[in-house]
Amino acid sequence: MADLSEDLKNLLHQLVRPLILSSLNRGIVAPSVTSVQLDDSPVLSPDTGSENHLPFPHASSAAIVLSLALHETNNIQIPPHLPINRTTAQSSGRSGPTMEDYRIIAAYKTALFGDDRPLMNKLLGTECDRSRSKRHDPDFHQKMGCGPAPLGAYSYSYIGRFLEGVWEGYYMVSSLNSTTGSGSWKEGASDPPDFLCRRPMQCSLALYYHFDDQQSEVLDCIEEEVVNWSVRACDFSASGTRLELSGVVLPYEKLTGAEDCDHKRLSEANDCLIVGQTLEEHGEAWGAFTFAGRVHRDGRITLKREPRHSSEAGLGTWIFQGHLRFGAAFVGTWSSSSTRDQPGVCGLFSMGKK
């Protein structure tokens, strides 16, 4: 990717941005596909006799990955006046990012389909079929009914050992306003809005499943879409295998050990909540945040992000929505809440397992 000429990079940017913008602002349609409804994703079925249909990823998904990879060919400038590392910063009583923090984000690369996955090879174990489909995209492999979990069971696409853990990467901000249309791109314009400012992001995630055999009912406040939740991310409290919401124990459980990769058990789950937070060092450098959301049956992951400290409350609530691609890249789009005085913003994000 780094060997591409600047002209070719610019051309690719112009080709993929309309597809990405279609997922950020539904009023925008790529000029080259005006006769196609971009929201109507085609469906797949492993055989003609199956009644199960699962959607292909939206076309913007591949466009997002390509756009992120293209942006990563541009070097991030490290401010020379910053402390060398966290130890130096603490000894001098300084907070905020260090030169080492900038080097970490500068070195991050979004995982691509053709990349090798040493970590995934280890997770799959020696007894698993290491076909390219399974090694490089376990989500697609399972939807096609190629794995031990049959499509008829409609089990969750992701098991905890792939999604749980610490994820680290960055987000970018679109010059297109997410709510007011300020600076919006007009159809047919030669230069769609770009994505700017690679800013680090991180979250340590844990999954909790709800099963039919659990007697307690799910609270009404978390049954609807995450974006419509009235509860805050900080209202959730995870302790071991138990998940609480405002002091109330939820009928969700964290799978551990062999259960974590028990396809039969996972196929019996009817909901999956995901909670997390930033680690201490990231909080000192870039801000501390709490996350809560849901893993949907179609593989979509939605996270609500809120600042942990009142000093950062002005950032408001952000909604991150994406997919786990190739079992290694958590990528998608995000948008912030808006108020009468301050319109929302939106953009892209990419994270990899730390």
PDB file of C-alpha atoms in Angstrom, residues 17-303:
ATOM      1  CA  ARG A  17     -15.486   7.977   0.071  1.00  0.00           C
ATOM      2  CA  PRO A  18     -19.021   8.100  -1.410  1.00  0.00           C
ATOM      3  CA  LEU A  19     -19.655   4.528  -0.209  1.00  0.00           C
ATOM      4  CA  ILE A  20     -18.403   5.414   3.271  1.00  0.00           C
ATOM      5  CA  LEU A  21     -20.411   8.615   3.404  1.00  0.00           C
ATOM      6  CA  SER A  22     -23.528   6.644   2.505  1.00  0.00           C
ATOM      7  CA  SER A  23     -23.201   4.817   5.824  1.00  0.00           C
ATOM      8  CA  LEU A  24     -22.555   8.026   7.767  1.00  0.00           C
ATOM      9  CA  ASN A  25     -25.260  10.124   6.131  1.00  0.00           C
ATOM     10  CA  ARG A  26     -28.139   8.266   4.495  1.00  0.00           C
ATOM     11  CA  GLY A  27     -28.968  11.293   2.391  1.00  0.00           C
ATOM     12  CA  ILE A  28     -25.812  10.795   0.327  1.00  0.00           C
ATOM     13  CA  VAL A  29     -25.691   8.305  -2.521  1.00  0.00           C
ATOM     14  CA  ALA A  30     -22.642   7.485  -4.576  1.00  0.00           C
ATOM     15  CA  PRO A  31     -23.103   9.039  -8.057  1.00  0.00           C
ATOM     16  CA  SER A  32     -21.989   5.854  -9.818  1.00  0.00           C
ATOM     17  CA  VAL A  33     -24.683   3.725  -8.174  1.00  0.00           C
ATOM     18  CA  THR A  34     -27.684   6.039  -8.041  1.00  0.00           C
ATOM     19  CA  SER A  35     -29.995   3.280  -9.227  1.00  0.00           C
ATOM     20  CA  VAL A  36     -29.066   1.018  -6.307  1.00  0.00           C
ATOM     21  CA  GLN A  37     -30.302   1.392  -2.750  1.00  0.00           C
ATOM     22  CA  LEU A  38     -27.100   1.100  -0.742  1.00  0.00           C
ATOM     23  CA  ASP A  39     -29.026   0.153   2.403  1.00  0.00           C
ATOM     24  CA  ASP A  40     -30.455  -2.991   0.790  1.00  0.00           C
ATOM     25  CA  SER A  41     -27.693  -5.474   1.487  1.00  0.00           C
ATOM     26  CA  PRO A  42     -27.839  -8.720  -0.499  1.00  0.00           C
ATOM     27  CA  VAL A  43     -28.308 -11.915   1.452  1.00  0.00           C
ATOM     28  CA  LEU A  44     -26.500 -15.212   1.341  1.00  0.00           C
ATOM     29  CA  SER A  45     -27.644 -18.772   1.828  1.00  0.00           C
ATOM     30  CA  PRO A  46     -25.297 -21.781   1.877  1.00  0.00           C
ATOM     31  CA  ASP A  47     -27.675 -23.880  -0.212  1.00  0.00           C
ATOM     32  CA  THR A  48     -30.931 -23.466  -2.080  1.00  0.00           C
ATOM     33  CA  GLY A  49     -32.836 -25.610   0.396  1.00  0.00           C
ATOM     34  CA  SER A  50     -32.007 -23.439   3.389  1.00  0.00           C
ATOM     35  CA  GLU A  51     -34.508 -20.956   4.783  1.00  0.00           C
ATOM     36  CA  ASN A  52     -31.823 -19.034   6.665  1.00  0.00           C
ATOM     37  CA  HIS A  53     -30.639 -15.812   5.123  1.00  0.00           C
ATOM     38  CA  LEU A  54     -27.880 -13.622   6.513  1.00  0.00           C
ATOM     39  CA  PRO A  55     -26.805 -10.283   5.020  1.00  0.00           C
ATOM     40  CA  PHE A  56     -23.544  -9.753   3.243  1.00  0.00           C
ATOM     41  CA  PRO A  57     -21.509  -6.912   4.765  1.00  0.00           C
ATOM     42  CA  HIS A  58     -22.524  -3.519   3.393  1.00  0.00           C
ATOM     43  CA  ALA A  59     -20.327  -2.329   0.523  1.00  0.00           C
ATOM     44  CA  SER A  60     -19.092   0.497   2.755  1.00  0.00           C
ATOM     45  CA  SER A  61     -17.386  -2.075   5.008  1.00  0.00           C
ATOM     46  CA  ALA A  62     -14.641  -2.881   2.487  1.00  0.00           C
ATOM     47  CA  ALA A  63     -14.433   0.808   1.553  1.00  0.00           C
ATOM     48  CA  ILE A  64     -13.797   1.720   5.194  1.00  0.00           C
ATOM     49  CA  VAL A  65     -10.954  -0.804   5.519  1.00  0.00           C
ATOM     50  CA  LEU A  66      -9.334   0.441   2.299  1.00  0.00           C
ATOM     51  CA  SER A  67      -9.700   4.097   3.303  1.00  0.00           C
ATOM     52  CA  LEU A  68      -8.103   3.441   6.700  1.00  0.00           C
ATOM     53  CA  ALA A  69      -5.208   1.552   5.117  1.00  0.00           C
ATOM     54  CA  LEU A  70      -4.611   4.412   2.677  1.00  0.00           C
ATOM     55  CA  HIS A  71      -4.555   6.996   5.462  1.00  0.00           C
ATOM     56  CA  GLU A  72      -2.063   4.880   7.389  1.00  0.00           C
ATOM     57  CA  THR A  73       0.509   5.388   4.623  1.00  0.00           C
ATOM     58  CA  ASN A  74       0.788   9.009   5.810  1.00  0.00           C
ATOM     59  CA  ASN A  75       3.271   9.441   8.657  1.00  0.00           C
ATOM     60  CA  ILE A  76       2.141  10.933  11.955  1.00  0.00           C
ATOM     61  CA  GLN A  77       4.357  13.755  13.160  1.00  0.00           C
ATOM     62  CA  ILE A  78       5.504  13.313  16.776  1.00  0.00           C
ATOM     63  CA  PRO A  79       5.728  16.622  18.708  1.00  0.00           C
ATOM     64  CA  PRO A  80       9.361  16.913  19.883  1.00  0.00           C
ATOM     65  CA  HIS A  81       8.523  18.810  23.081  1.00  0.00           C
ATOM     66  CA  LEU A  82       6.647  15.883  24.694  1.00  0.00           C
ATOM     67  CA  PRO A  83       8.121  13.660  27.455  1.00  0.00           C
ATOM     68  CA  ILE A  84       9.848  10.572  26.072  1.00  0.00           C
ATOM     69  CA  ASN A  85       7.625   8.073  27.888  1.00  0.00           C
ATOM     70  CA  ARG A  86       5.122   7.705  30.751  1.00  0.00           C
ATOM     71  CA  THR A  87       7.838   7.302  33.395  1.00  0.00           C
ATOM     72  CA  THR A  88       9.465  10.578  32.345  1.00  0.00           C
ATOM     73  CA  ALA A  89       6.072  12.314  32.291  1.00  0.00           C
ATOM     74  CA  GLN A  90       5.174  11.123  35.783  1.00  0.00           C
ATOM     75  CA  SER A  91       8.538  12.129  37.227  1.00  0.00           C
ATOM     76  CA  SER A  92       7.988  15.659  35.934  1.00  0.00           C
ATOM     77  CA  GLY A  93       4.339  15.776  37.011  1.00  0.00           C
ATOM     78  CA  ARG A  94       3.002  16.020  33.475  1.00  0.00           C
ATOM     79  CA  SER A  95      -0.152  14.417  32.083  1.00  0.00           C
ATOM     80  CA  GLY A  96      -1.241  13.889  28.519  1.00  0.00           C
ATOM     81  CA  PRO A  97       0.398  11.964  25.656  1.00  0.00           C
ATOM     82  CA  THR A  98       4.108  11.210  25.425  1.00  0.00           C
ATOM     83  CA  MET A  99       6.356  10.619  22.433  1.00  0.00           C
ATOM     84  CA  GLU A 100       6.015   6.884  23.083  1.00  0.00           C
ATOM     85  CA  ASP A 101       2.197   7.180  22.934  1.00  0.00           C
ATOM     86  CA  TYR A 102       2.476   8.845  19.528  1.00  0.00           C
ATOM     87  CA  ARG A 103       4.849   6.133  18.267  1.00  0.00           C
ATOM     88  CA  ILE A 104       2.307   3.457  19.232  1.00  0.00           C
ATOM     89  CA  ILE A 105      -0.480   5.040  17.214  1.00  0.00           C
ATOM     90  CA  ALA A 106       1.901   5.811  14.320  1.00  0.00           C
ATOM     91  CA  ALA A 107       2.878   2.127  14.143  1.00  0.00           C
ATOM     92  CA  TYR A 108      -0.719   0.831  14.149  1.00  0.00           C
ATOM     93  CA  LYS A 109      -1.924  -0.739  10.896  1.00  0.00           C
ATOM     94  CA  THR A 110      -5.448  -1.920  10.115  1.00  0.00           C
ATOM     95  CA  ALA A 111      -5.469  -5.667   9.478  1.00  0.00           C
ATOM     96  CA  LEU A 112      -6.093  -6.615   5.846  1.00  0.00           C
ATOM     97  CA  PHE A 113      -7.461  -9.843   4.376  1.00  0.00           C
ATOM     98  CA  GLY A 114      -4.102 -11.094   3.092  1.00  0.00           C
ATOM     99  CA  ASP A 115      -2.208 -10.533   6.349  1.00  0.00           C
ATOM    100  CA  ASP A 116      -1.041 -13.534   8.323  1.00  0.00           C
ATOM    101  CA  ARG A 117      -2.718 -14.019  11.697  1.00  0.00           C
ATOM    102  CA  PRO A 118      -0.267 -15.648  14.163  1.00  0.00           C
ATOM    103  CA  LEU A 119      -2.568 -14.835  17.090  1.00  0.00           C
ATOM    104  CA  MET A 120      -5.618 -16.380  15.405  1.00  0.00           C
ATOM    105  CA  ASN A 121      -3.639 -19.480  14.431  1.00  0.00           C
ATOM    106  CA  LYS A 122      -2.829 -19.938  18.118  1.00  0.00           C
ATOM    107  CA  LEU A 123      -6.446 -19.389  19.207  1.00  0.00           C
ATOM    108  CA  LEU A 124      -7.838 -21.861  16.685  1.00  0.00           C
ATOM    109  CA  GLY A 125      -5.540 -24.583  18.008  1.00  0.00           C
ATOM    110  CA  THR A 126      -3.903 -27.495  16.241  1.00  0.00           C
ATOM    111  CA  GLU A 127      -7.086 -29.548  15.875  1.00  0.00           C
ATOM    112  CA  CYS A 128      -8.994 -26.917  13.870  1.00  0.00           C
ATOM    113  CA  ASP A 129      -9.303 -26.787  10.120  1.00  0.00           C
ATOM    114  CA  ARG A 130      -6.968 -23.962   9.133  1.00  0.00           C
ATOM    115  CA  SER A 131      -8.516 -23.250   5.769  1.00  0.00           C
ATOM    116  CA  ARG A 132      -7.952 -19.717   4.510  1.00  0.00           C
ATOM    117  CA  SER A 133     -11.638 -18.910   4.950  1.00  0.00           C
ATOM    118  CA  LYS A 134     -11.623 -19.834   8.621  1.00  0.00           C
ATOM    119  CA  ARG A 135      -8.230 -18.376   9.447  1.00  0.00           C
ATOM    120  CA  HIS A 136      -8.847 -15.099   7.717  1.00  0.00           C
ATOM    121  CA  ASP A 137     -12.554 -14.507   8.289  1.00  0.00           C
ATOM    122  CA  PRO A 138     -14.172 -16.796  10.893  1.00  0.00           C
ATOM    123  CA  ASP A 139     -17.352 -14.690  10.711  1.00  0.00           C
ATOM    124  CA  PHE A 140     -17.919 -15.467   7.011  1.00  0.00           C
ATOM    125  CA  HIS A 141     -16.789 -19.061   7.510  1.00  0.00           C
ATOM    126  CA  GLN A 142     -19.440 -19.647  10.169  1.00  0.00           C
ATOM    127  CA  LYS A 143     -22.227 -17.894   8.242  1.00  0.00           C
ATOM    128  CA  MET A 144     -21.597 -20.165   5.292  1.00  0.00           C
ATOM    129  CA  GLY A 145     -22.106 -23.168   7.549  1.00  0.00           C
ATOM    130  CA  CYS A 146     -18.535 -24.396   7.095  1.00  0.00           C
ATOM    131  CA  GLY A 147     -17.713 -24.726  10.790  1.00  0.00           C
ATOM    132  CA  PRO A 148     -18.949 -26.919  13.632  1.00  0.00           C
ATOM    133  CA  ALA A 149     -21.836 -24.510  14.341  1.00  0.00           C
ATOM    134  CA  PRO A 150     -24.540 -25.092  11.678  1.00  0.00           C
ATOM    135  CA  LEU A 151     -26.225 -22.099  10.112  1.00  0.00           C
ATOM    136  CA  GLY A 152     -29.578 -23.496  11.194  1.00  0.00           C
ATOM    137  CA  ALA A 153     -28.611 -22.825  14.818  1.00  0.00           C
ATOM    138  CA  TYR A 154     -28.093 -19.136  13.910  1.00  0.00           C
ATOM    139  CA  SER A 155     -25.448 -18.907  16.596  1.00  0.00           C
ATOM    140  CA  TYR A 156     -23.470 -15.816  17.456  1.00  0.00           C
ATOM    141  CA  SER A 157     -20.793 -14.994  14.931  1.00  0.00           C
ATOM    142  CA  TYR A 158     -18.180 -14.092  17.530  1.00  0.00           C
ATOM    143  CA  ILE A 159     -16.952 -16.073  20.484  1.00  0.00           C
ATOM    144  CA  GLY A 160     -15.325 -14.377  23.441  1.00  0.00           C
ATOM    145  CA  ARG A 161     -11.771 -15.463  22.700  1.00  0.00           C
ATOM    146  CA  PHE A 162     -11.878 -13.422  19.462  1.00  0.00           C
ATOM    147  CA  LEU A 163     -13.684 -10.307  20.705  1.00  0.00           C
ATOM    148  CA  GLU A 164     -12.861 -10.182  24.419  1.00  0.00           C
ATOM    149  CA  GLY A 165      -9.667  -8.459  25.505  1.00  0.00           C
ATOM    150  CA  VAL A 166      -7.903  -5.146  24.958  1.00  0.00           C
ATOM    151  CA  TRP A 167      -8.396  -3.425  21.596  1.00  0.00           C
ATOM    152  CA  GLU A 168      -6.296  -0.472  20.515  1.00  0.00           C
ATOM    153  CA  GLY A 169      -6.300   1.745  17.447  1.00  0.00           C
ATOM    154  CA  TYR A 170      -7.604   5.124  16.383  1.00  0.00           C
ATOM    155  CA  TYR A 171     -10.569   7.095  15.088  1.00  0.00           C
ATOM    156  CA  MET A 172     -10.759   9.746  12.384  1.00  0.00           C
ATOM    157  CA  VAL A 173     -13.139  12.691  12.072  1.00  0.00           C
ATOM    158  CA  SER A 174     -15.100  13.474   8.922  1.00  0.00           C
ATOM    159  CA  SER A 175     -15.246  17.033   7.626  1.00  0.00           C
ATOM    160  CA  LEU A 176     -18.916  16.244   6.976  1.00  0.00           C
ATOM    161  CA  ASN A 177     -21.136  17.248   9.907  1.00  0.00           C
ATOM    162  CA  SER A 178     -23.184  14.266  11.086  1.00  0.00           C
ATOM    163  CA  THR A 179     -26.407  16.064  11.995  1.00  0.00           C
ATOM    164  CA  THR A 180     -26.785  19.497  10.488  1.00  0.00           C
ATOM    165  CA  GLY A 181     -25.361  18.860   7.044  1.00  0.00           C
ATOM    166  CA  SER A 182     -22.889  21.701   7.553  1.00  0.00           C
ATOM    167  CA  GLY A 183     -20.160  21.358   4.995  1.00  0.00           C
ATOM    168  CA  SER A 184     -22.028  18.456   3.433  1.00  0.00           C
ATOM    169  CA  TRP A 185     -21.033  16.977   0.137  1.00  0.00           C
ATOM    170  CA  LYS A 186     -23.345  17.595  -2.813  1.00  0.00           C
ATOM    171  CA  GLU A 187     -23.996  14.737  -5.199  1.00  0.00           C
ATOM    172  CA  GLY A 188     -21.780  15.041  -8.232  1.00  0.00           C
ATOM    173  CA  ALA A 189     -19.109  17.093  -6.445  1.00  0.00           C
ATOM    174  CA  SER A 190     -15.624  16.136  -7.584  1.00  0.00           C
ATOM    175  CA  ASP A 191     -14.037  15.945  -4.123  1.00  0.00           C
ATOM    176  CA  PRO A 192     -16.055  14.221  -1.345  1.00  0.00           C
ATOM    177  CA  PRO A 193     -15.204  15.154   2.282  1.00  0.00           C
ATOM    178  CA  ASP A 194     -12.083  13.556   3.697  1.00  0.00           C
ATOM    179  CA  PHE A 195     -11.402  12.000   7.102  1.00  0.00           C
ATOM    180  CA  LEU A 196      -8.939  13.843   9.294  1.00  0.00           C
ATOM    181  CA  CYS A 197      -6.926  13.587  12.511  1.00  0.00           C
ATOM    182  CA  ARG A 198      -5.969  10.072  13.583  1.00  0.00           C
ATOM    183  CA  ARG A 199      -6.781  10.072  17.304  1.00  0.00           C
ATOM    184  CA  PRO A 200      -5.967   7.057  19.528  1.00  0.00           C
ATOM    185  CA  MET A 201      -8.726   4.961  21.076  1.00  0.00           C
ATOM    186  CA  GLN A 202      -8.746   1.888  23.266  1.00  0.00           C
ATOM    187  CA  CYS A 203     -11.170  -0.394  25.094  1.00  0.00           C
ATOM    188  CA  SER A 204     -10.884  -3.548  27.172  1.00  0.00           C
ATOM    189  CA  LEU A 205     -13.996  -5.569  26.309  1.00  0.00           C
ATOM    190  CA  ALA A 206     -15.951  -8.387  28.015  1.00  0.00           C
ATOM    191  CA  LEU A 207     -19.049 -10.230  26.721  1.00  0.00           C
ATOM    192  CA  TYR A 208     -22.093 -11.350  28.707  1.00  0.00           C
ATOM    193  CA  TYR A 209     -24.755 -13.671  27.242  1.00  0.00           C
ATOM    194  CA  HIS A 210     -28.437 -14.135  28.016  1.00  0.00           C
ATOM    195  CA  PHE A 211     -29.987 -17.614  27.660  1.00  0.00           C
ATOM    196  CA  ASP A 212     -33.596 -18.799  27.592  1.00  0.00           C
ATOM    197  CA  ASP A 213     -32.954 -21.019  30.596  1.00  0.00           C
ATOM    198  CA  GLN A 214     -32.323 -17.978  32.787  1.00  0.00           C
ATOM    199  CA  GLN A 215     -35.462 -17.089  34.742  1.00  0.00           C
ATOM    200  CA  SER A 216     -35.034 -13.331  35.148  1.00  0.00           C
ATOM    201  CA  GLU A 217     -36.357 -11.081  32.396  1.00  0.00           C
ATOM    202  CA  VAL A 218     -34.207  -8.540  30.571  1.00  0.00           C
ATOM    203  CA  LEU A 219     -34.811  -4.961  31.710  1.00  0.00           C
ATOM    204  CA  ASP A 220     -36.880  -2.864  29.291  1.00  0.00           C
ATOM    205  CA  CYS A 221     -34.266  -0.096  29.305  1.00  0.00           C
ATOM    206  CA  ILE A 222     -31.728  -2.251  27.430  1.00  0.00           C
ATOM    207  CA  GLU A 223     -34.046  -4.183  25.103  1.00  0.00           C
ATOM    208  CA  GLU A 224     -34.075  -1.505  22.401  1.00  0.00           C
ATOM    209  CA  GLU A 225     -31.234  -0.356  20.150  1.00  0.00           C
ATOM    210  CA  VAL A 226     -28.145   0.874  22.001  1.00  0.00           C
ATOM    211  CA  VAL A 227     -28.437   4.339  20.460  1.00  0.00           C
ATOM    212  CA  ASN A 228     -31.830   4.682  22.187  1.00  0.00           C
ATOM    213  CA  TRP A 229     -30.717   3.464  25.608  1.00  0.00           C
ATOM    214  CA  SER A 230     -31.681   5.760  28.468  1.00  0.00           C
ATOM    215  CA  VAL A 231     -29.044   4.128  30.686  1.00  0.00           C
ATOM    216  CA  ARG A 232     -25.437   5.268  30.661  1.00  0.00           C
ATOM    217  CA  ALA A 233     -22.397   3.136  29.986  1.00  0.00           C
ATOM    218  CA  CYS A 234     -21.110   3.885  33.495  1.00  0.00           C
ATOM    219  CA  ASP A 235     -24.331   2.405  34.970  1.00  0.00           C
ATOM    220  CA  PHE A 236     -23.023  -1.071  34.087  1.00  0.00           C
ATOM    221  CA  SER A 237     -20.755  -2.872  36.514  1.00  0.00           C
ATOM    222  CA  ALA A 238     -18.953  -6.103  35.632  1.00  0.00           C
ATOM    223  CA  SER A 239     -17.566  -8.342  38.358  1.00  0.00           C
ATOM    224  CA  GLY A 240     -16.260 -11.762  37.379  1.00  0.00           C
ATOM    225  CA  THR A 241     -19.061 -13.657  35.661  1.00  0.00           C
ATOM    226  CA  ARG A 242     -21.761 -11.259  36.907  1.00  0.00           C
ATOM    227  CA  LEU A 243     -23.092  -8.124  35.200  1.00  0.00           C
ATOM    228  CA  GLU A 244     -25.025  -5.428  37.067  1.00  0.00           C
ATOM    229  CA  LEU A 245     -26.950  -2.376  35.931  1.00  0.00           C
ATOM    230  CA  SER A 246     -27.424   0.363  38.547  1.00  0.00           C
ATOM    231  CA  GLY A 247     -26.999  -2.240  41.280  1.00  0.00           C
ATOM    232  CA  VAL A 248     -29.447  -4.732  39.729  1.00  0.00           C
ATOM    233  CA  VAL A 249     -27.956  -8.096  38.743  1.00  0.00           C
ATOM    234  CA  LEU A 250     -28.766  -8.786  35.073  1.00  0.00           C
ATOM    235  CA  PRO A 251     -29.644 -12.283  33.794  1.00  0.00           C
ATOM    236  CA  TYR A 252     -26.483 -12.396  31.691  1.00  0.00           C
ATOM    237  CA  GLU A 253     -23.459 -14.590  32.199  1.00  0.00           C
ATOM    238  CA  LYS A 254     -19.852 -14.501  31.114  1.00  0.00           C
ATOM    239  CA  LEU A 255     -18.699 -17.723  29.483  1.00  0.00           C
ATOM    240  CA  THR A 256     -15.325 -18.992  30.612  1.00  0.00           C
ATOM    241  CA  GLY A 257     -12.997 -21.845  29.734  1.00  0.00           C
ATOM    242  CA  ALA A 258     -14.419 -24.515  27.425  1.00  0.00           C
ATOM    243  CA  GLU A 259     -17.833 -22.775  27.350  1.00  0.00           C
ATOM    244  CA  ASP A 260     -16.236 -19.860  25.526  1.00  0.00           C
ATOM    245  CA  CYS A 261     -15.820 -21.980  22.387  1.00  0.00           C
ATOM    246  CA  ASP A 262     -18.819 -24.293  22.869  1.00  0.00           C
ATOM    247  CA  HIS A 263     -20.739 -23.634  19.644  1.00  0.00           C
ATOM    248  CA  LYS A 264     -23.830 -25.454  20.891  1.00  0.00           C
ATOM    249  CA  ARG A 265     -23.975 -23.336  24.039  1.00  0.00           C
ATOM    250  CA  LEU A 266     -23.407 -20.112  22.105  1.00  0.00           C
ATOM    251  CA  SER A 267     -26.173 -20.996  19.657  1.00  0.00           C
ATOM    252  CA  GLU A 268     -28.619 -21.049  22.589  1.00  0.00           C
ATOM    253  CA  ALA A 269     -27.888 -17.439  23.556  1.00  0.00           C
ATOM    254  CA  ASN A 270     -30.568 -14.917  22.569  1.00  0.00           C
ATOM    255  CA  ASP A 271     -28.708 -11.725  23.459  1.00  0.00           C
ATOM    256  CA  CYS A 272     -25.164 -10.550  24.066  1.00  0.00           C
ATOM    257  CA  LEU A 273     -24.108  -7.395  25.916  1.00  0.00           C
ATOM    258  CA  ILE A 274     -20.588  -6.029  25.736  1.00  0.00           C
ATOM    259  CA  VAL A 275     -18.978  -3.731  28.313  1.00  0.00           C
ATOM    260  CA  GLY A 276     -15.532  -2.236  28.682  1.00  0.00           C
ATOM    261  CA  GLN A 277     -13.283   0.669  29.539  1.00  0.00           C
ATOM    262  CA  THR A 278      -9.929   2.210  28.735  1.00  0.00           C
ATOM    263  CA  LEU A 279      -6.840   1.142  30.665  1.00  0.00           C
ATOM    264  CA  GLU A 280      -5.103   3.485  33.105  1.00  0.00           C
ATOM    265  CA  GLU A 281      -2.169   4.455  30.865  1.00  0.00           C
ATOM    266  CA  HIS A 282      -4.455   5.297  27.952  1.00  0.00           C
ATOM    267  CA  GLY A 283      -6.586   7.376  30.312  1.00  0.00           C
ATOM    268  CA  GLU A 284      -3.561   9.412  31.353  1.00  0.00           C
ATOM    269  CA  ALA A 285      -2.514  10.019  27.763  1.00  0.00           C
ATOM    270  CA  TRP A 286      -5.743  10.421  25.804  1.00  0.00           C
ATOM    271  CA  GLY A 287      -8.657  10.377  28.248  1.00  0.00           C
ATOM    272  CA  ALA A 288     -10.571   7.706  30.172  1.00  0.00           C
ATOM    273  CA  PHE A 289     -13.832   6.264  28.808  1.00  0.00           C
ATOM    274  CA  THR A 290     -16.463   3.645  29.615  1.00  0.00           C
ATOM    275  CA  PHE A 291     -18.164   1.483  26.967  1.00  0.00           C
ATOM    276  CA  ALA A 292     -21.387  -0.544  26.866  1.00  0.00           C
ATOM    277  CA  GLY A 293     -23.350  -2.016  23.994  1.00  0.00           C
ATOM    278  CA  ARG A 294     -24.513  -5.107  22.184  1.00  0.00           C
ATOM    279  CA  VAL A 295     -23.262  -7.758  19.765  1.00  0.00           C
ATOM    280  CA  HIS A 296     -26.094  -8.400  17.283  1.00  0.00           C
ATOM    281  CA  ARG A 297     -26.895 -11.741  15.702  1.00  0.00           C
ATOM    282  CA  ASP A 298     -25.890 -10.464  12.266  1.00  0.00           C
ATOM    283  CA  GLY A 299     -22.388  -9.692  13.590  1.00  0.00           C
ATOM    284  CA  ARG A 300     -22.926  -5.946  14.050  1.00  0.00           C
ATOM    285  CA  ILE A 301     -21.266  -4.518  17.166  1.00  0.00           C
ATOM    286  CA  THR A 302     -22.653  -1.315  18.702  1.00  0.00           C
ATOM    287  CA  LEU A 303     -20.853   0.485  21.532  1.00  0.00           C
TER     288      LEU A 303
END
